């Protein structure tokens, strides 16, 4: 079984990853042996974990979540799944000029 996870870093930022061995990967992150991003932002804590059938599905989900806004990631972490579709749409204030 594969895992997709979101870590909250000491500076409040989020890191999203995927792995086959969640316990080992978290151990690496906490000791500065994980990604460069988390290494500079220790300590980290687990904010969200999702299980998938295989690593390919987990990697695809990881990339999907990485493209999300902070607000959408927080809604996922907090279990506010009903809000996710609305958070996918750009707000009127964030839309630039159309040409």
Tab-separated table of N, CA and C in Angstrom:
chain	number	residue	atom	x	y	z
A	1	UNK	N	0.841	-1.176	0.000
A	1	UNK	CA	0.000	0.000	0.000
A	1	UNK	C	0.887	1.240	0.000
A	2	UNK	N	0.507	2.223	-0.773
A	2	UNK	CA	1.263	3.466	-0.882
A	2	UNK	C	0.541	4.579	-0.123
A	3	UNK	N	1.282	5.616	0.198
A	3	UNK	CA	0.741	6.736	0.963
A	3	UNK	C	1.049	8.057	0.269
A	4	UNK	N	0.114	8.966	0.370
A	4	UNK	CA	0.321	10.365	0.015
A	4	UNK	C	0.221	11.114	1.332
A	5	UNK	N	1.132	12.045	1.558
A	5	UNK	CA	1.124	12.738	2.837
A	5	UNK	C	1.410	14.221	2.654
A	6	UNK	N	0.926	14.995	3.603
A	6	UNK	CA	1.232	16.413	3.673
A	6	UNK	C	1.859	16.652	5.036
A	7	UNK	N	3.030	17.274	5.029
A	7	UNK	CA	3.708	17.653	6.259
A	7	UNK	C	3.548	19.149	6.457
A	8	UNK	N	3.371	19.559	7.693
A	8	UNK	CA	3.433	20.979	8.007
A	8	UNK	C	4.807	21.247	8.589
A	9	UNK	N	5.497	22.182	7.996
A	9	UNK	CA	6.853	22.513	8.415
A	9	UNK	C	6.832	23.554	9.524
A	10	UNK	N	7.966	23.728	10.190
A	10	UNK	CA	8.068	24.657	11.312
A	10	UNK	C	7.689	26.082	10.926
A	11	UNK	N	7.890	26.455	9.656
A	11	UNK	CA	7.555	27.809	9.216
A	11	UNK	C	6.109	27.932	8.740
A	12	UNK	N	5.313	26.852	8.885
A	12	UNK	CA	3.913	26.878	8.492
A	12	UNK	C	3.655	26.460	7.053
A	13	UNK	N	4.702	26.228	6.284
A	13	UNK	CA	4.534	25.786	4.900
A	13	UNK	C	4.174	24.305	4.876
A	14	UNK	N	3.682	23.859	3.728
A	14	UNK	CA	3.308	22.460	3.549
A	14	UNK	C	4.234	21.788	2.546
A	15	UNK	N	4.495	20.514	2.795
A	15	UNK	CA	5.247	19.676	1.868
A	15	UNK	C	4.388	18.455	1.574
A	16	UNK	N	4.209	18.139	0.308
A	16	UNK	CA	3.426	16.972	-0.094
A	16	UNK	C	4.351	15.945	-0.715
A	17	UNK	N	4.196	14.684	-0.302
A	17	UNK	CA	5.020	13.612	-0.842
A	17	UNK	C	4.240	12.317	-0.935
A	18	UNK	N	4.905	11.299	-1.475
A	18	UNK	CA	4.312	9.958	-1.557
A	18	UNK	C	5.408	8.936	-1.277
A	19	UNK	N	4.995	7.783	-0.775
A	19	UNK	CA	5.958	6.768	-0.395
A	19	UNK	C	5.283	5.416	-0.227
A	20	UNK	N	6.069	4.371	-0.283
A	20	UNK	CA	5.585	3.027	0.037
A	20	UNK	C	5.742	2.718	1.529
A	21	UNK	N	6.671	3.408	2.195
A	21	UNK	CA	6.951	3.161	3.611
A	21	UNK	C	6.851	4.480	4.368
A	22	UNK	N	5.669	4.785	4.840
A	22	UNK	CA	5.419	6.079	5.476
A	22	UNK	C	6.281	6.284	6.722
A	23	UNK	N	6.356	5.284	7.555
A	23	UNK	CA	7.125	5.418	8.795
A	23	UNK	C	8.591	5.749	8.509
A	24	UNK	N	9.192	5.039	7.574
A	24	UNK	CA	10.594	5.280	7.230
A	24	UNK	C	10.781	6.663	6.608
A	25	UNK	N	9.839	7.054	5.759
A	25	UNK	CA	9.954	8.362	5.092
A	25	UNK	C	9.822	9.491	6.105
A	26	UNK	N	8.921	9.377	7.049
A	26	UNK	CA	8.778	10.405	8.078
A	26	UNK	C	10.027	10.483	8.944
A	27	UNK	N	10.604	9.336	9.243
A	27	UNK	CA	11.856	9.286	10.006
A	27	UNK	C	12.940	10.071	9.261
A	28	UNK	N	13.014	9.867	7.939
A	28	UNK	CA	14.007	10.590	7.128
A	28	UNK	C	13.758	12.096	7.175
A	29	UNK	N	12.521	12.494	6.986
A	29	UNK	CA	12.207	13.932	7.005
A	29	UNK	C	12.590	14.560	8.341
A	30	UNK	N	12.247	13.914	9.441
A	30	UNK	CA	12.505	14.489	10.775
A	30	UNK	C	13.998	14.639	11.069
A	31	UNK	N	14.809	13.842	10.416
A	31	UNK	CA	16.249	13.888	10.662
A	31	UNK	C	17.015	14.666	9.593
A	32	UNK	N	16.286	15.370	8.744
A	32	UNK	CA	16.934	16.168	7.719
A	32	UNK	C	17.466	15.359	6.553
A	33	UNK	N	17.005	14.115	6.418
A	33	UNK	CA	17.463	13.243	5.351
A	33	UNK	C	16.446	13.133	4.223
A	34	UNK	N	15.339	13.855	4.361
A	34	UNK	CA	14.297	13.827	3.339
A	34	UNK	C	14.572	14.865	2.272
A	35	UNK	N	13.551	15.502	1.807
A	35	UNK	CA	13.664	16.500	0.744
A	35	UNK	C	14.396	17.750	1.231
A	36	UNK	N	15.052	18.422	0.309
A	36	UNK	CA	15.722	19.683	0.639
A	36	UNK	C	14.748	20.687	1.235
A	37	UNK	N	13.508	20.690	0.732
A	37	UNK	CA	12.500	21.628	1.213
A	37	UNK	C	12.278	21.456	2.709
A	38	UNK	N	12.075	20.240	3.171
A	38	UNK	CA	11.804	20.020	4.593
A	38	UNK	C	13.069	20.149	5.434
A	39	UNK	N	14.189	19.812	4.877
A	39	UNK	CA	15.461	19.879	5.610
A	39	UNK	C	15.691	21.279	6.172
A	40	UNK	N	15.290	22.293	5.425
A	40	UNK	CA	15.490	23.680	5.843
A	40	UNK	C	14.358	24.202	6.720
A	41	UNK	N	13.346	23.348	7.000
A	41	UNK	CA	12.158	23.816	7.719
A	41	UNK	C	11.761	22.882	8.864
A	42	UNK	N	12.720	22.276	9.504
A	42	UNK	CA	12.445	21.340	10.594
A	42	UNK	C	12.063	22.080	11.864
A	43	UNK	N	11.298	21.445	12.731
A	43	UNK	CA	10.723	20.115	12.584
A	43	UNK	C	9.466	20.149	11.713
A	44	UNK	N	9.053	18.966	11.303
A	44	UNK	CA	7.833	18.816	10.517
A	44	UNK	C	6.854	17.945	11.295
A	45	UNK	N	5.579	18.111	10.996
A	45	UNK	CA	4.565	17.255	11.600
A	45	UNK	C	3.609	16.788	10.510
A	46	UNK	N	3.036	15.622	10.718
A	46	UNK	CA	2.107	15.060	9.739
A	46	UNK	C	0.775	15.796	9.848
A	47	UNK	N	0.337	16.358	8.725
A	47	UNK	CA	-0.933	17.066	8.691
A	47	UNK	C	-2.021	16.229	8.028
A	48	UNK	N	-1.625	15.331	7.117
A	48	UNK	CA	-2.602	14.576	6.338
A	48	UNK	C	-1.936	13.332	5.765
A	49	UNK	N	-2.679	12.225	5.753
A	49	UNK	CA	-2.218	10.988	5.112
A	49	UNK	C	-3.397	10.377	4.374
A	50	UNK	N	-3.118	9.900	3.183
A	50	UNK	CA	-4.117	9.233	2.353
A	50	UNK	C	-3.477	7.962	1.798
A	51	UNK	N	-4.205	6.868	1.781
A	51	UNK	CA	-3.703	5.607	1.283
A	51	UNK	C	-4.193	5.371	-0.142
A	52	UNK	N	-3.353	4.767	-0.957
A	52	UNK	CA	-3.737	4.404	-2.317
A	52	UNK	C	-3.313	2.959	-2.573
A	53	UNK	N	-3.797	2.411	-3.673
A	53	UNK	CA	-3.498	1.017	-3.998
A	53	UNK	C	-2.052	0.784	-4.429
A	54	UNK	N	-1.477	1.748	-5.128
A	54	UNK	CA	-0.120	1.543	-5.622
A	54	UNK	C	0.636	2.867	-5.680
A	55	UNK	N	1.938	2.773	-5.857
A	55	UNK	CA	2.796	3.955	-5.825
A	55	UNK	C	2.529	4.876	-7.006
A	56	UNK	N	2.138	4.335	-8.146
A	56	UNK	CA	1.837	5.193	-9.291
A	56	UNK	C	0.632	6.082	-9.001
A	57	UNK	N	-0.387	5.519	-8.389
A	57	UNK	CA	-1.559	6.306	-8.014
A	57	UNK	C	-1.185	7.344	-6.956
A	58	UNK	N	-0.338	6.954	-6.020
A	58	UNK	CA	0.094	7.881	-4.973
A	58	UNK	C	0.895	9.037	-5.572
A	59	UNK	N	1.773	8.735	-6.511
A	59	UNK	CA	2.584	9.770	-7.144
A	59	UNK	C	1.687	10.736	-7.926
A	60	UNK	N	0.700	10.194	-8.625
A	60	UNK	CA	-0.235	11.042	-9.372
A	60	UNK	C	-1.004	11.963	-8.424
A	61	UNK	N	-1.466	11.417	-7.324
A	61	UNK	CA	-2.201	12.212	-6.328
A	61	UNK	C	-1.290	13.261	-5.698
A	62	UNK	N	-0.041	12.893	-5.416
A	62	UNK	CA	0.931	13.846	-4.865
A	62	UNK	C	1.061	15.058	-5.792
A	63	UNK	N	1.249	14.804	-7.080
A	63	UNK	CA	1.414	15.894	-8.043
A	63	UNK	C	0.146	16.746	-8.139
A	64	UNK	N	-1.006	16.103	-8.038
A	64	UNK	CA	-2.271	16.832	-8.060
A	64	UNK	C	-2.341	17.800	-6.881
A	65	UNK	N	-2.074	17.300	-5.692
A	65	UNK	CA	-2.161	18.116	-4.475
A	65	UNK	C	-1.104	19.222	-4.498
A	66	UNK	N	0.078	18.929	-5.007
A	66	UNK	CA	1.131	19.943	-5.071
A	66	UNK	C	0.697	21.158	-5.886
A	67	UNK	N	-0.180	20.963	-6.852
A	67	UNK	CA	-0.656	22.064	-7.671
A	67	UNK	C	-1.775	22.872	-7.039
A	68	UNK	N	-2.244	22.463	-5.900
A	68	UNK	CA	-3.357	23.136	-5.236
A	68	UNK	C	-2.891	24.369	-4.472
A	69	UNK	N	-3.830	25.261	-4.261
A	69	UNK	CA	-3.576	26.443	-3.435
A	69	UNK	C	-3.452	26.022	-1.969
A	70	UNK	N	-2.898	26.902	-1.168
A	70	UNK	CA	-2.796	26.648	0.267
A	70	UNK	C	-4.190	26.454	0.866
A	71	UNK	N	-5.157	27.276	0.449
A	71	UNK	CA	-6.524	27.178	0.981
A	71	UNK	C	-7.132	25.815	0.682
A	72	UNK	N	-6.881	25.303	-0.500
A	72	UNK	CA	-7.429	24.004	-0.871
A	72	UNK	C	-6.748	22.882	-0.078
A	73	UNK	N	-5.440	22.994	0.136
A	73	UNK	CA	-4.734	21.995	0.951
A	73	UNK	C	-5.260	21.994	2.383
A	74	UNK	N	-5.518	23.176	2.929
A	74	UNK	CA	-6.046	23.260	4.288
A	74	UNK	C	-7.432	22.637	4.362
A	75	UNK	N	-8.257	22.865	3.360
A	75	UNK	CA	-9.590	22.245	3.340
A	75	UNK	C	-9.464	20.720	3.318
A	76	UNK	N	-8.525	20.187	2.543
A	76	UNK	CA	-8.294	18.738	2.508
A	76	UNK	C	-7.840	18.239	3.879
A	77	UNK	N	-6.880	18.910	4.465
A	77	UNK	CA	-6.351	18.531	5.780
A	77	UNK	C	-7.453	18.533	6.833
A	78	UNK	N	-8.317	19.527	6.769
A	78	UNK	CA	-9.388	19.671	7.765
A	78	UNK	C	-10.617	18.822	7.446
A	79	UNK	N	-10.566	18.081	6.336
A	79	UNK	CA	-11.674	17.196	5.993
A	79	UNK	C	-12.879	17.908	5.410
A	80	UNK	N	-12.692	19.112	4.917
A	80	UNK	CA	-13.788	19.876	4.325
A	80	UNK	C	-13.867	19.570	2.831
A	81	UNK	N	-14.114	18.311	2.522
A	81	UNK	CA	-14.092	17.827	1.137
A	81	UNK	C	-15.138	18.506	0.256
A	82	UNK	N	-16.260	18.888	0.837
A	82	UNK	CA	-17.307	19.556	0.069
A	82	UNK	C	-16.857	20.911	-0.476
A	83	UNK	N	-15.814	21.501	0.108
A	83	UNK	CA	-15.318	22.805	-0.337
A	83	UNK	C	-14.279	22.699	-1.454
A	84	UNK	N	-13.744	21.512	-1.690
A	84	UNK	CA	-12.653	21.363	-2.653
A	84	UNK	C	-13.025	21.812	-4.065
A	85	UNK	N	-14.199	21.447	-4.595
A	85	UNK	CA	-14.520	21.900	-5.959
A	85	UNK	C	-14.546	23.427	-6.090
A	86	UNK	N	-15.116	24.109	-5.122
A	86	UNK	CA	-15.187	25.570	-5.183
A	86	UNK	C	-13.796	26.193	-5.103
A	87	UNK	N	-12.901	25.563	-4.374
A	87	UNK	CA	-11.546	26.089	-4.239
A	87	UNK	C	-10.708	25.833	-5.487
A	88	UNK	N	-11.241	25.058	-6.416
A	88	UNK	CA	-10.556	24.804	-7.683
A	88	UNK	C	-10.806	25.913	-8.686
A	89	UNK	N	-11.844	26.663	-8.458
A	89	UNK	CA	-12.216	27.716	-9.401
A	89	UNK	C	-11.509	29.015	-9.025
A	90	UNK	N	-10.982	29.736	-10.004
A	90	UNK	CA	-10.358	31.027	-9.681
A	90	UNK	C	-11.416	32.031	-9.233
A	91	UNK	N	-11.078	32.810	-8.251
A	91	UNK	CA	-12.006	33.845	-7.808
A	91	UNK	C	-11.929	35.020	-8.770
A	92	UNK	N	-12.936	35.850	-8.772
A	92	UNK	CA	-12.973	37.000	-9.673
A	92	UNK	C	-11.791	37.922	-9.417
A	93	UNK	N	-11.370	38.019	-8.154
A	93	UNK	CA	-10.265	38.919	-7.826
A	93	UNK	C	-8.914	38.373	-8.274
A	94	UNK	N	-8.810	37.055	-8.488
A	94	UNK	CA	-7.521	36.490	-8.873
A	94	UNK	C	-7.372	36.333	-10.375
A	95	UNK	N	-8.446	36.572	-11.101
A	95	UNK	CA	-8.370	36.456	-12.544
A	95	UNK	C	-7.726	37.698	-13.120
A	96	UNK	N	-6.789	37.489	-14.024
A	96	UNK	CA	-6.112	38.599	-14.679
A	96	UNK	C	-6.898	39.039	-15.901
A	97	UNK	N	-6.376	40.032	-16.604
A	97	UNK	CA	-7.046	40.482	-17.814
A	97	UNK	C	-7.064	39.388	-18.875
A	98	UNK	N	-8.117	39.346	-19.623
A	98	UNK	CA	-8.228	38.341	-20.676
A	98	UNK	C	-7.907	38.994	-22.004
A	99	UNK	N	-7.232	38.232	-22.844
A	99	UNK	CA	-6.873	38.840	-24.112
A	99	UNK	C	-6.949	37.961	-25.277
